């Protein structure tokens, strides 16, 4: 007989491994209609007259939250899936990523999406096949145009005044090192299973360090129903995609961030791209200002109490599971309990997003201290000041490289010339042109130059906004 977790432990673990399920009237499209009072009374009367089975009190009845997290079925089946999920989490198995990337409006927009995910027009060596729900593989742009037009005509149908999206695009990704071909087969199986009543296309991309599949599906299914994936749908997509990967021997997990001891960051993609460019996104400024306001007023951030309560609930659920698995006669269950103990002991402390943004900004500014420079970590730092500090550090690095180059008796020229580390040839040429045309400013004035540049840009934006306030000129 297989080991079974108690229903109370399953419910507590379901609260960790699944988001709260929300029930909304009319979520399937159209306006929701409440049941009439007379019909409801009739249902209750019929249910009271039906005799209940004698073993109903002892039968396992998983709650809706448990079904949402670990599926339905027998007690042993649900418990086995819960234990397997905790085991993968304790071993830190790679997490799948499923994300909605956009919506396409009209046949032209859909065709542009097809061209992007298939790399159409980038050359035969870069173009990738476009797999369809009908089992075809598209390479020609004319076929893609016909398919996009079919989707648009079906979306409009007999409701030509409707202005909704024609298709929805999403991405299914795994960390670096995952086999791309098995990832593609798992994604195609997932699409055939989840969107069986809907047209879709998919393509595999390996141009980045992590393989990923772009999946675009028609918003209107073959029965004419329209929908947009909700949070519960995305959670189910992650679970099923991870299951298809495991069927092909790829270790994959699909758990919420709090189950892994990580607080959700809610980081927009645009903010990540802005940071990659060396700039400070607006969300970091707002978070730093929020943390600074609470610190100046001398009151604790109320988010800390919320995170502490969430962490306490997660730890309590894990402790119940560890206690029951440790009492199991199976050595495998006992090994999972020990692995969970080590995992819980290594869980990081909760941290608000505002504090995280402040800490990351300080870490970027204090990076030279790790190289042997003097500098301490302060308690607060403006993100704009952090950007100015990085600009000043870069200027000092460039000046140091110039001084090193001038110290040589015969500096080389051309491709073999020495340059500061981390400076490209294009940047070096721009630096040389600037140094010949005008004297280089002193390193101590980098902050003033940056502020003047920002002020000029702000004034130019204000002038443009004032000029276009009444609409574009014709």
Short mmCIF file of C-alpha atoms in Angstrom, two decimals:
data_model
loop_
_atom_site.label_atom_id
_atom_site.label_comp_id
_atom_site.label_asym_id
_atom_site.label_seq_id
_atom_site.Cartn_x
_atom_site.Cartn_y
_atom_site.Cartn_z
CA UNK A 1 0.00 0.00 0.00
CA UNK A 2 1.46 3.37 -1.07
CA UNK A 3 1.99 6.17 1.44
CA UNK A 4 -0.68 8.85 1.56
CA UNK A 5 -0.50 12.34 2.94
CA UNK A 6 -3.38 13.38 5.15
CA UNK A 7 -6.14 15.53 3.59
CA UNK A 8 -5.19 18.46 5.83
CA UNK A 9 -1.57 18.33 4.67
CA UNK A 10 -2.66 18.10 1.05
CA UNK A 11 -4.85 21.17 1.48
CA UNK A 12 -2.03 23.15 3.09
CA UNK A 13 0.43 22.12 0.35
CA UNK A 14 -2.16 22.99 -2.31
CA UNK A 15 -2.22 26.53 -0.93
CA UNK A 16 1.53 26.70 -1.60
CA UNK A 17 1.68 24.94 -4.97
CA UNK A 18 -1.31 26.56 -6.67
CA UNK A 19 -2.62 30.14 -6.88
CA UNK A 20 -6.02 30.78 -5.30
CA UNK A 21 -8.69 29.73 -7.76
CA UNK A 22 -11.08 32.49 -8.64
CA UNK A 23 -14.64 31.95 -9.76
CA UNK A 24 -16.17 34.72 -11.80
CA UNK A 25 -19.63 34.94 -13.27
CA UNK A 26 -19.59 34.84 -17.05
CA UNK A 27 -15.88 33.92 -17.32
CA UNK A 28 -16.57 31.79 -20.39
CA UNK A 29 -17.88 34.72 -22.44
CA UNK A 30 -21.08 36.71 -22.40
CA UNK A 31 -23.04 37.82 -19.38
CA UNK A 32 -23.37 35.50 -16.45
CA UNK A 33 -26.85 34.48 -15.40
CA UNK A 34 -27.62 33.60 -11.83
CA UNK A 35 -29.80 30.61 -11.08
CA UNK A 36 -33.43 31.33 -10.31
CA UNK A 37 -34.49 30.90 -6.71
CA UNK A 38 -37.20 28.39 -7.64
CA UNK A 39 -34.76 26.21 -9.60
CA UNK A 40 -32.26 26.32 -6.75
CA UNK A 41 -34.88 25.21 -4.19
CA UNK A 42 -35.91 22.36 -6.48
CA UNK A 43 -32.31 21.15 -6.76
CA UNK A 44 -31.87 21.20 -2.98
CA UNK A 45 -35.15 19.29 -2.47
CA UNK A 46 -34.17 16.56 -4.94
CA UNK A 47 -30.70 16.23 -3.40
CA UNK A 48 -32.23 15.83 0.08
CA UNK A 49 -34.45 12.97 -1.10
CA UNK A 50 -31.53 11.01 -2.65
CA UNK A 51 -30.03 8.67 -0.03
CA UNK A 52 -26.30 9.00 0.60
CA UNK A 53 -23.96 6.02 0.41
CA UNK A 54 -22.77 4.48 3.64
CA UNK A 55 -19.07 4.94 2.85
CA UNK A 56 -19.37 8.61 1.82
CA UNK A 57 -18.08 9.84 5.16
CA UNK A 58 -14.77 8.01 4.84
CA UNK A 59 -14.21 8.48 1.10
CA UNK A 60 -11.43 10.86 0.05
CA UNK A 61 -12.83 14.09 -1.33
CA UNK A 62 -10.09 16.50 -2.44
CA UNK A 63 -10.89 20.17 -2.11
CA UNK A 64 -11.04 22.44 -5.14
CA UNK A 65 -7.65 23.89 -4.24
CA UNK A 66 -6.12 20.40 -4.03
CA UNK A 67 -7.60 19.50 -7.43
CA UNK A 68 -6.20 22.72 -8.83
CA UNK A 69 -2.70 21.94 -7.55
CA UNK A 70 -2.37 18.17 -7.88
CA UNK A 71 -5.32 17.06 -9.99
CA UNK A 72 -8.14 14.76 -9.08
CA UNK A 73 -8.41 11.02 -8.57
CA UNK A 74 -7.85 8.61 -5.72
CA UNK A 75 -6.18 9.53 -2.45
CA UNK A 76 -3.05 7.61 -3.38
CA UNK A 77 -2.83 9.25 -6.82
CA UNK A 78 -3.23 12.81 -5.54
CA UNK A 79 -0.79 12.17 -2.69
CA UNK A 80 1.76 10.66 -5.07
CA UNK A 81 1.65 13.68 -7.36
CA UNK A 82 2.03 16.04 -4.40
CA UNK A 83 5.06 14.15 -3.09
CA UNK A 84 6.62 14.10 -6.57
CA UNK A 85 6.14 17.87 -6.89
CA UNK A 86 7.80 18.46 -3.51
CA UNK A 87 10.65 16.15 -4.46
CA UNK A 88 11.32 18.06 -7.70
CA UNK A 89 11.15 21.35 -5.82
CA UNK A 90 13.62 20.17 -3.17
CA UNK A 91 16.01 19.02 -5.92
CA UNK A 92 15.59 22.40 -7.63
CA UNK A 93 14.49 20.97 -10.95
CA UNK A 94 14.41 23.44 -13.86
CA UNK A 95 11.22 25.48 -13.99
CA UNK A 96 9.26 25.84 -17.21
CA UNK A 97 8.22 29.29 -18.38
CA UNK A 98 4.92 29.94 -20.17
CA UNK A 99 4.07 33.56 -20.89
CA UNK A 100 1.61 35.49 -23.03
CA UNK A 101 3.65 37.80 -25.28
CA UNK A 102 1.00 39.69 -27.22
CA UNK A 103 -2.21 39.85 -29.25
CA UNK A 104 -2.57 40.36 -32.97
CA UNK A 105 -5.36 42.45 -34.51
CA UNK A 106 -6.20 41.82 -38.13
CA UNK A 107 -4.75 39.63 -40.85
CA UNK A 108 -1.77 41.91 -41.46
CA UNK A 109 -0.74 41.82 -37.82
CA UNK A 110 -1.13 38.03 -37.73
CA UNK A 111 1.02 37.69 -40.85
CA UNK A 112 3.69 39.89 -39.25
CA UNK A 113 3.71 37.55 -36.26
CA UNK A 114 4.04 34.52 -38.55
CA UNK A 115 6.95 36.19 -40.33
CA UNK A 116 8.68 37.00 -37.06
CA UNK A 117 8.45 33.58 -35.43
CA UNK A 118 9.43 31.80 -38.68
CA UNK A 119 12.25 34.29 -39.42
CA UNK A 120 10.79 34.82 -42.86
CA UNK A 121 12.97 37.19 -44.90
CA UNK A 122 16.11 36.66 -42.80
CA UNK A 123 17.68 34.26 -45.26
CA UNK A 124 17.40 30.54 -45.85
CA UNK A 125 20.02 29.79 -43.19
CA UNK A 126 18.07 31.63 -40.47
CA UNK A 127 14.47 30.77 -41.40
CA UNK A 128 12.83 28.10 -39.24
CA UNK A 129 9.84 25.88 -40.11
CA UNK A 130 6.37 26.94 -39.00
CA UNK A 131 4.33 23.98 -37.69
CA UNK A 132 0.54 24.20 -37.92
CA UNK A 133 -2.33 22.51 -36.12
CA UNK A 134 -3.23 20.71 -39.38
CA UNK A 135 0.11 18.90 -39.43
CA UNK A 136 1.61 21.07 -42.19
CA UNK A 137 5.01 22.77 -42.19
CA UNK A 138 5.01 26.23 -43.78
CA UNK A 139 8.05 27.84 -45.38
CA UNK A 140 6.50 30.09 -48.02
CA UNK A 141 5.21 33.56 -47.22
CA UNK A 142 2.22 33.15 -49.51
CA UNK A 143 0.96 30.17 -47.49
CA UNK A 144 1.37 32.19 -44.29
CA UNK A 145 -0.60 35.04 -45.81
CA UNK A 146 -3.46 32.72 -46.75
CA UNK A 147 -3.55 31.23 -43.24
CA UNK A 148 -3.51 34.69 -41.61
CA UNK A 149 -6.38 35.82 -43.83
CA UNK A 150 -8.38 32.69 -42.94
CA UNK A 151 -7.93 33.44 -39.25
CA UNK A 152 -9.08 37.03 -39.73
CA UNK A 153 -12.18 36.03 -41.72
CA UNK A 154 -13.10 33.43 -39.11
CA UNK A 155 -12.59 35.91 -36.27
CA UNK A 156 -14.87 38.49 -37.88
CA UNK A 157 -17.49 35.95 -38.97
CA UNK A 158 -20.99 37.38 -38.82
CA UNK A 159 -19.96 40.08 -36.36
CA UNK A 160 -18.04 42.48 -38.57
CA UNK A 161 -18.17 45.32 -36.04
CA UNK A 162 -16.22 43.37 -33.43
CA UNK A 163 -12.80 44.86 -32.70
CA UNK A 164 -11.17 42.08 -30.70
CA UNK A 165 -7.83 40.36 -31.19
CA UNK A 166 -7.52 37.84 -33.99
CA UNK A 167 -4.83 35.72 -32.35
CA UNK A 168 -2.82 35.44 -29.15
CA UNK A 169 0.89 34.63 -29.00
CA UNK A 170 2.77 32.96 -26.19
CA UNK A 171 6.21 31.54 -25.49
CA UNK A 172 7.22 28.23 -23.89
CA UNK A 173 10.79 28.19 -22.63
CA UNK A 174 13.28 26.16 -20.61
CA UNK A 175 16.72 27.03 -19.20
CA UNK A 176 19.93 26.65 -21.16
CA UNK A 177 21.13 23.10 -21.76
CA UNK A 178 17.70 21.67 -22.62
CA UNK A 179 17.55 19.48 -25.72
CA UNK A 180 15.86 21.70 -28.37
CA UNK A 181 14.33 18.87 -30.40
CA UNK A 182 12.70 17.21 -27.42
CA UNK A 183 11.53 20.64 -26.27
CA UNK A 184 9.90 21.20 -29.68
CA UNK A 185 8.15 17.81 -29.61
CA UNK A 186 6.88 18.47 -26.08
CA UNK A 187 5.55 21.89 -27.09
CA UNK A 188 3.78 20.47 -30.15
CA UNK A 189 2.17 17.74 -28.05
CA UNK A 190 1.09 20.36 -25.53
CA UNK A 191 -0.50 22.44 -28.30
CA UNK A 192 -2.31 19.43 -29.78
CA UNK A 193 -3.71 18.57 -26.36
CA UNK A 194 -4.59 22.02 -25.05
CA UNK A 195 -5.73 23.67 -28.30
CA UNK A 196 -7.33 20.69 -30.02
CA UNK A 197 -10.40 22.75 -30.98
CA UNK A 198 -8.39 25.73 -32.21
CA UNK A 199 -5.99 26.64 -35.02
CA UNK A 200 -2.40 27.34 -34.03
CA UNK A 201 1.16 27.61 -35.36
CA UNK A 202 4.48 27.03 -33.57
CA UNK A 203 8.21 27.42 -34.26
CA UNK A 204 11.40 26.59 -32.37
CA UNK A 205 14.04 29.24 -31.70
CA UNK A 206 17.59 28.41 -30.63
CA UNK A 207 19.13 31.82 -31.33
CA UNK A 208 19.48 32.53 -27.60
CA UNK A 209 21.16 30.64 -24.80
CA UNK A 210 17.83 29.03 -23.80
CA UNK A 211 15.68 27.16 -26.36
CA UNK A 212 12.08 28.32 -26.61
CA UNK A 213 9.01 27.76 -28.75
CA UNK A 214 6.77 30.54 -30.04
CA UNK A 215 3.13 29.47 -30.13
CA UNK A 216 0.38 31.57 -31.74
CA UNK A 217 -3.24 30.42 -31.67
CA UNK A 218 -6.51 31.78 -33.03
CA UNK A 219 -8.62 33.46 -30.37
CA UNK A 220 -11.82 31.96 -31.79
CA UNK A 221 -12.09 28.18 -31.69
CA UNK A 222 -13.81 25.94 -34.24
CA UNK A 223 -17.12 26.33 -32.36
CA UNK A 224 -16.98 30.12 -32.59
CA UNK A 225 -16.11 30.78 -28.94
CA UNK A 226 -13.57 33.47 -28.08
CA UNK A 227 -11.41 33.56 -24.99
CA UNK A 228 -8.25 34.97 -23.42
CA UNK A 229 -6.15 32.80 -21.08
CA UNK A 230 -6.59 33.63 -17.41
CA UNK A 231 -4.17 33.10 -14.54
CA UNK A 232 -5.64 29.66 -13.89
CA UNK A 233 -5.21 28.77 -17.57
CA UNK A 234 -1.55 29.78 -17.53
CA UNK A 235 -0.96 27.70 -14.40
CA UNK A 236 -2.51 24.70 -16.14
CA UNK A 237 -0.41 25.35 -19.24
CA UNK A 238 2.77 25.26 -17.17
CA UNK A 239 1.79 22.02 -15.49
CA UNK A 240 0.90 20.25 -18.73
CA UNK A 241 3.96 21.52 -20.59
CA UNK A 242 6.20 20.31 -17.75
CA UNK A 243 4.46 16.92 -17.84
CA UNK A 244 5.09 16.62 -21.60
CA UNK A 245 8.76 17.41 -21.01
CA UNK A 246 9.05 14.78 -18.29
CA UNK A 247 7.48 12.25 -20.65
CA UNK A 248 10.51 12.80 -22.89
CA UNK A 249 13.08 12.45 -20.12
CA UNK A 250 13.58 16.19 -19.47
CA UNK A 251 13.50 17.12 -15.80
CA UNK A 252 10.99 19.96 -15.51
CA UNK A 253 8.88 21.48 -12.78
CA UNK A 254 6.00 23.98 -12.69
CA UNK A 255 5.61 25.57 -9.26
CA UNK A 256 4.79 29.09 -8.04
CA UNK A 257 7.64 31.25 -6.84
CA UNK A 258 6.57 31.05 -3.19
CA UNK A 259 6.87 27.24 -3.23
CA UNK A 260 10.56 27.69 -3.99
CA UNK A 261 11.06 30.29 -1.30
CA UNK A 262 11.22 33.14 -3.80
CA UNK A 263 8.94 36.16 -3.59
CA UNK A 264 7.31 37.06 -6.90
CA UNK A 265 9.18 39.95 -8.46
CA UNK A 266 6.49 40.96 -10.98
CA UNK A 267 9.20 42.34 -13.23
CA UNK A 268 7.97 43.66 -16.59
CA UNK A 269 9.91 42.62 -19.66
CA UNK A 270 10.40 46.28 -20.59
CA UNK A 271 12.13 46.96 -17.24
CA UNK A 272 14.57 44.09 -17.80
CA UNK A 273 15.45 45.38 -21.26
CA UNK A 274 16.01 48.88 -19.88
CA UNK A 275 18.41 47.50 -17.25
CA UNK A 276 20.30 45.57 -19.91
CA UNK A 277 20.96 48.88 -21.64
CA UNK A 278 22.51 50.28 -18.47
CA UNK A 279 19.58 52.58 -17.73
CA UNK A 280 17.25 52.87 -14.73
CA UNK A 281 13.64 51.80 -15.40
CA UNK A 282 10.76 53.79 -13.97
CA UNK A 283 9.66 50.91 -11.75
CA UNK A 284 13.02 50.96 -9.93
CA UNK A 285 12.69 54.68 -9.28
CA UNK A 286 9.20 54.29 -7.85
CA UNK A 287 10.26 51.37 -5.66
CA UNK A 288 13.28 53.24 -4.32
CA UNK A 289 11.16 56.31 -3.59
CA UNK A 290 8.61 54.15 -1.76
CA UNK A 291 11.27 52.53 0.42
CA UNK A 292 12.86 55.91 1.13
CA UNK A 293 9.54 57.45 2.14
CA UNK A 294 8.86 54.73 4.71
CA UNK A 295 12.42 54.98 6.00
CA UNK A 296 12.25 58.77 6.34
CA UNK A 297 8.99 58.55 8.29
CA UNK A 298 10.46 55.88 10.56
CA UNK A 299 7.67 53.35 10.01
CA UNK A 300 8.05 49.77 8.78
CA UNK A 301 6.94 48.84 5.31
CA UNK A 302 3.51 47.10 5.59
CA UNK A 303 4.62 44.69 2.87
CA UNK A 304 7.03 43.13 5.37
CA UNK A 305 4.14 41.84 7.50
CA UNK A 306 2.39 40.40 4.44
CA UNK A 307 5.55 38.60 3.29
CA UNK A 308 6.17 37.31 6.81
CA UNK A 309 2.69 35.81 6.99
CA UNK A 310 3.07 34.21 3.58
CA UNK A 311 6.43 32.73 4.54
CA UNK A 312 5.00 31.38 7.81
CA UNK A 313 2.21 29.61 5.91
CA UNK A 314 4.71 28.07 3.48
CA UNK A 315 6.99 26.87 6.28
CA UNK A 316 4.05 25.39 8.20
CA UNK A 317 2.92 23.44 5.15
CA UNK A 318 6.40 22.08 4.54
CA UNK A 319 6.82 21.13 8.20
CA UNK A 320 3.61 19.09 8.12
CA UNK A 321 4.75 17.30 4.98
CA UNK A 322 8.20 16.62 6.41
CA UNK A 323 6.73 15.20 9.61
CA UNK A 324 4.41 12.82 7.74
CA UNK A 325 7.05 11.73 5.20
CA UNK A 326 9.53 11.05 8.01
CA UNK A 327 7.06 8.64 9.61
CA UNK A 328 6.58 6.72 6.36
CA UNK A 329 7.98 3.15 6.30
CA UNK A 330 9.34 3.79 2.80
CA UNK A 331 13.00 4.78 2.62
CA UNK A 332 12.27 6.84 -0.48
CA UNK A 333 9.74 8.96 1.42
CA UNK A 334 12.20 9.42 4.27
CA UNK A 335 14.86 10.54 1.79
CA UNK A 336 12.43 13.10 0.35
CA UNK A 337 11.75 14.36 3.88
CA UNK A 338 15.47 14.93 4.49
CA UNK A 339 15.82 16.66 1.14
CA UNK A 340 12.90 18.94 2.02
CA UNK A 341 14.51 19.77 5.37
CA UNK A 342 17.68 20.96 3.61
CA UNK A 343 15.63 22.88 1.07
CA UNK A 344 13.57 24.68 3.73
CA UNK A 345 16.72 25.54 5.69
CA UNK A 346 18.21 27.21 2.59
CA UNK A 347 15.12 29.25 1.69
CA UNK A 348 15.98 32.97 1.47
CA UNK A 349 14.38 35.51 3.73
CA UNK A 350 11.42 37.46 2.29
CA UNK A 351 12.27 40.82 0.76
CA UNK A 352 9.92 43.50 -0.60
CA UNK A 353 10.35 44.63 -4.18
CA UNK A 354 11.23 48.16 -3.07
CA UNK A 355 14.03 46.89 -0.84
CA UNK A 356 15.26 44.60 -3.60
CA UNK A 357 15.47 47.50 -6.05
CA UNK A 358 17.38 49.56 -3.48
CA UNK A 359 19.77 46.68 -2.77
CA UNK A 360 20.42 45.94 -6.43
CA UNK A 361 21.18 49.59 -7.07
CA UNK A 362 23.64 49.63 -4.18
CA UNK A 363 25.21 46.43 -5.38
CA UNK A 364 25.83 47.89 -8.83
CA UNK A 365 27.39 51.02 -7.38
CA UNK A 366 29.54 49.17 -4.85
CA UNK A 367 30.85 46.66 -7.39
CA UNK A 368 34.33 48.33 -7.46
CA UNK A 369 34.68 47.63 -3.72
CA UNK A 370 34.86 43.93 -4.55
CA UNK A 371 37.91 44.73 -6.68
CA UNK A 372 39.83 46.17 -3.76
CA UNK A 373 38.52 49.77 -3.73
CA UNK A 374 37.32 51.50 -0.62
CA UNK A 375 33.60 51.96 -0.21
CA UNK A 376 30.81 51.00 2.12
CA UNK A 377 27.23 50.05 1.57
CA UNK A 378 24.84 52.84 2.43
CA UNK A 379 21.28 52.40 3.57
CA UNK A 380 19.67 54.31 0.70
CA UNK A 381 20.58 55.18 -2.88
CA UNK A 382 18.67 57.00 -5.56
CA UNK A 383 18.57 54.94 -8.79
CA UNK A 384 19.39 58.06 -10.80
CA UNK A 385 22.43 58.63 -8.59
CA UNK A 386 23.40 55.01 -9.20
CA UNK A 387 23.28 55.59 -12.96
CA UNK A 388 25.41 58.72 -12.57
CA UNK A 389 27.87 56.77 -10.46
CA UNK A 390 28.14 54.11 -13.15
CA UNK A 391 28.73 56.78 -15.79
CA UNK A 392 31.46 58.33 -13.65
CA UNK A 393 33.10 54.96 -13.10
CA UNK A 394 33.06 54.28 -16.83
CA UNK A 395 34.62 57.69 -17.49
CA UNK A 396 37.37 56.98 -15.00
CA UNK A 397 38.01 53.63 -16.66
CA UNK A 398 38.30 55.32 -20.07
CA UNK A 399 40.66 57.97 -18.70
CA UNK A 400 42.76 55.25 -17.06
CA UNK A 401 42.96 53.41 -20.37
CA UNK A 402 44.08 56.57 -22.14
CA UNK A 403 46.81 57.19 -19.58
CA UNK A 404 48.04 53.62 -19.95
CA UNK A 405 48.14 54.01 -23.72
CA UNK A 406 50.05 57.32 -23.58
CA UNK A 407 52.65 55.75 -21.27
CA UNK A 408 53.96 53.57 -24.10
CA UNK A 409 56.73 55.06 -26.21
CA UNK A 410 55.29 53.93 -29.54
CA UNK A 411 51.62 53.12 -29.30
CA UNK A 412 50.36 50.76 -31.95
CA UNK A 413 47.62 51.64 -34.38
CA UNK A 414 45.04 49.69 -36.31
CA UNK A 415 43.51 46.41 -35.28
CA UNK A 416 46.39 45.50 -32.93
CA UNK A 417 46.23 48.68 -30.89
CA UNK A 418 45.72 48.26 -27.15
CA UNK A 419 42.48 49.46 -25.65
CA UNK A 420 40.87 49.39 -22.22
CA UNK A 421 39.15 46.14 -21.35
CA UNK A 422 35.46 46.08 -22.16
CA UNK A 423 35.68 48.90 -24.77
CA UNK A 424 34.79 47.89 -28.34
CA UNK A 425 36.53 49.11 -31.50
CA UNK A 426 33.54 51.28 -32.40
CA UNK A 427 33.56 52.94 -28.99
CA UNK A 428 37.34 53.38 -29.20
CA UNK A 429 37.08 55.18 -32.53
CA UNK A 430 34.39 57.49 -31.15
CA UNK A 431 36.59 58.22 -28.15
CA UNK A 432 39.56 59.07 -30.39
CA UNK A 433 37.43 61.37 -32.57
CA UNK A 434 36.08 63.13 -29.51
CA UNK A 435 39.54 63.55 -28.02
CA UNK A 436 40.87 65.10 -31.24
CA UNK A 437 37.95 67.47 -31.73
CA UNK A 438 37.66 68.79 -28.17
CA UNK A 439 39.56 68.48 -24.91
CA UNK A 440 38.33 65.71 -22.66
CA UNK A 441 36.41 66.93 -19.59
CA UNK A 442 37.71 66.27 -16.18
CA UNK A 443 36.45 63.09 -14.48
CA UNK A 444 35.08 65.11 -11.62
CA UNK A 445 32.63 66.91 -13.92
CA UNK A 446 30.94 63.75 -15.21
CA UNK A 447 27.97 64.27 -12.92
CA UNK A 448 27.44 67.85 -14.11
CA UNK A 449 27.64 66.81 -17.74
CA UNK A 450 25.12 64.03 -17.18
CA UNK A 451 22.71 66.39 -15.43
CA UNK A 452 23.03 68.99 -18.19
CA UNK A 453 22.36 66.34 -20.83
CA UNK A 454 19.27 65.14 -18.99
CA UNK A 455 17.99 68.71 -18.62
CA UNK A 456 18.45 69.40 -22.34
CA UNK A 457 16.62 66.19 -23.23
CA UNK A 458 13.78 67.06 -20.85
CA UNK A 459 13.47 70.58 -22.34
CA UNK A 460 13.41 69.14 -25.86
CA UNK A 461 10.64 66.71 -24.91
CA UNK A 462 8.63 69.54 -23.38
CA UNK A 463 9.00 71.62 -26.55
CA UNK A 464 7.91 68.68 -28.71
CA UNK A 465 4.92 68.02 -26.46
CA UNK A 466 3.86 71.68 -26.59
CA UNK A 467 4.22 71.85 -30.36
CA UNK A 468 2.14 68.69 -30.95
CA UNK A 469 -0.48 69.41 -28.29
CA UNK A 470 -3.13 70.41 -30.85
CA UNK A 471 -2.41 67.45 -33.12
CA UNK A 472 0.09 66.87 -35.93
CA UNK A 473 0.59 69.63 -38.45
CA UNK A 474 -0.50 68.92 -42.03
#
